[in-house]
Amino acid sequence: MKVLKFGGTSVGSAQRMKDVAKLIVGEKNIVVLSAMSGTTNSLVEISDYLYKKNPDGANEIINQLSQKYFAHIEELYNTEEYKQKARELVSAHFDHIRSFTKDLFTLFEEKVVLAQGELMSTGMMNLYLNEQGVNSVLLPALDFMRTDKNAEPDPVYIKEKLTKLLENHPNADLYITQGYICRNAYGEIDNLQRGGSDYSASLIGAAIKADEIQIWTDIDGMHNNDPRYVKGTSPVRHLHFEEAAELAYFGAKILHPTCILPAKINNIPVRLLNTMQPEAPGTLISNVTEKGKIKAVAAKDNITAIKIKSGRMLLATGFLRKVFEIFENYQTPIDMITTSEVGVSVTIDNRKHLEEIVNDLKKYGTVSVDEDMVIVCVVGDLEWDNVGFEAKIVHAMKEVPVRMISYGGSNYNVSLLVKASDKQRALQALSDHLFNNK
Ligand code: ASP
Ligand code: MG
């Protein structure tokens, strides 16, 4: 059995839903759907109005959104019978959303509102398939997807509940379920964070030991560089899980970073595919390394670099611990680190506590801050005994000022820190030197 996940744009209109239906029928798989594109953003906006105690603002967005859904229904279904079923389904969800405009609005209610998008897209798809004569069965994610007290997914619970649900419907042609939504340790409706549908797919794949997890989007696999900034990018055919994790974390938008781990641990290949071009091979992510190949480049924006220079670091022990402790105290993760004997530079992407952090660091040395930086991450087989690769990367940057270089932390990555204003030429230079043989 496979798990197939379709993102918001892939189910973003009646026509797109019909296209997805064609792709999923014929095999007994589990299909995970996001909300129709734009829906979760609208639900966030509605919640925002409700937090601000502005029910009129909320109602306006609710009305706009519901009109769109009723229009999709007219286009999606052929028969009056199914149009009516879909109208009832969608009306019930919008009535539920409207009910929150009358009462106290807290985090708890917000989570319920945010869950409606996936509940509607899956319900609509299920009805469409039923209308087409397909015996599809809805598996309610709220009945099996759960997080524990640390807000981490609970794989034992998920596996147990999902297995039972599947056993209850042995004659299904295929299964449909919601991405993103779950219950927390207290049984309340919750979610796996924005973009979390990939994570749902990966957790489900791990729970059923799927043969493959397919992530369907609207681009042709993961590209070797960011097509928004660089000319002449091409899809990467194979990635190791570690390479995919680095790329996803460092800005490649196609796959949510959390999705990698459950698949990797259970050794389930992940295939990235394109709904608009279903025959294209896409990108296969697995435990296989391709020897001696640099695969791709990605960039992460809004990075701040902090340098702590101190004579006291010389020959001292415990200096780095004290420095890191300060970041920990302010719950601020560090991305990149470089050290010399008398100084250390780190980068962060969360500037919320920057001022306090800098203040505290001043106890230990001279502190300077560089803002508006970008981490450029080069990913591939970069094991240290392969010769020539670091040289190639550094050579590509010969005309770009580089603030930090980090290599050797893993076998798969070299990270470079450059100014945001140099991002585009840094990315282009790396593509030219590493992939296009210029
Ligand atoms: N619908 C949710 C979002 O937009 C989850 C997802 O699409 O992955 O964030
Ligand atoms: Mg080397």
Tab-separated table of N, CA, C and O and ligand atoms in Angstrom, residues 5 34-35 40 118 180 193-198, ligand 1:
chain	number	residue	atom	x	y	z
A	5	LYS	N	-0.047	11.985	-1.094
A	5	LYS	CA	-0.509	13.251	-0.515
A	5	LYS	C	-0.595	14.324	-1.598
A	5	LYS	O	0.339	14.489	-2.378
A	34	SER	N	-4.640	18.073	1.487
A	34	SER	CA	-4.623	19.383	2.156
A	34	SER	C	-5.973	20.048	1.939
A	34	SER	O	-6.789	19.569	1.157
A	35	ALA	N	-6.144	21.201	2.561
A	35	ALA	CA	-7.299	22.045	2.259
A	35	ALA	C	-7.110	22.637	0.864
A	35	ALA	O	-5.983	22.757	0.383
A	40	THR	N	-6.731	27.626	4.202
A	40	THR	CA	-6.160	27.749	5.551
A	40	THR	C	-5.782	29.204	5.838
A	40	THR	O	-5.994	29.690	6.948
A	118	GLU	N	-9.367	21.052	5.706
A	118	GLU	CA	-9.068	19.665	5.333
A	118	GLU	C	-10.320	18.802	5.432
A	118	GLU	O	-10.509	17.876	4.647
A	180	TYR	N	-2.585	17.381	8.034
A	180	TYR	CA	-2.491	18.557	8.905
A	180	TYR	C	-3.199	18.431	10.244
A	180	TYR	O	-2.659	18.783	11.279
A	193	GLN	N	0.949	21.982	12.578
A	193	GLN	CA	1.562	23.228	12.130
A	193	GLN	C	1.349	23.448	10.627
A	193	GLN	O	1.116	22.509	9.885
A	194	ARG	N	1.486	24.715	10.225
A	194	ARG	CA	1.268	25.058	8.822
A	194	ARG	C	2.147	24.192	7.912
A	194	ARG	O	3.305	23.947	8.220
A	195	GLY	N	1.562	23.786	6.819
A	195	GLY	CA	2.293	22.920	5.886
A	195	GLY	C	2.403	21.492	6.372
A	195	GLY	O	3.123	20.680	5.799
A	196	GLY	N	1.671	21.158	7.441
A	196	GLY	CA	1.853	19.867	8.103
A	196	GLY	C	1.286	18.645	7.394
A	196	GLY	O	1.449	17.526	7.877
A	197	SER	N	0.640	18.829	6.253
A	197	SER	CA	0.075	17.668	5.557
A	197	SER	C	1.143	16.678	5.096
A	197	SER	O	0.906	15.478	5.072
A	198	ASP	N	2.306	17.198	4.729
A	198	ASP	CA	3.407	16.297	4.359
A	198	ASP	C	3.769	15.416	5.552
A	198	ASP	O	4.058	14.227	5.403
B	1	ASP	N1	-3.675	23.346	4.927
B	1	ASP	C1	-2.539	23.470	5.799
B	1	ASP	C2	-1.727	24.694	5.428
B	1	ASP	O1	-2.066	25.388	4.490
B	1	ASP	C3	-1.683	22.258	5.814
B	1	ASP	C4	-1.035	21.909	4.489
B	1	ASP	O2	-1.464	22.319	3.433
B	1	ASP	O3	-0.045	21.172	4.522
B	1	ASP	O4	-0.785	25.005	6.111
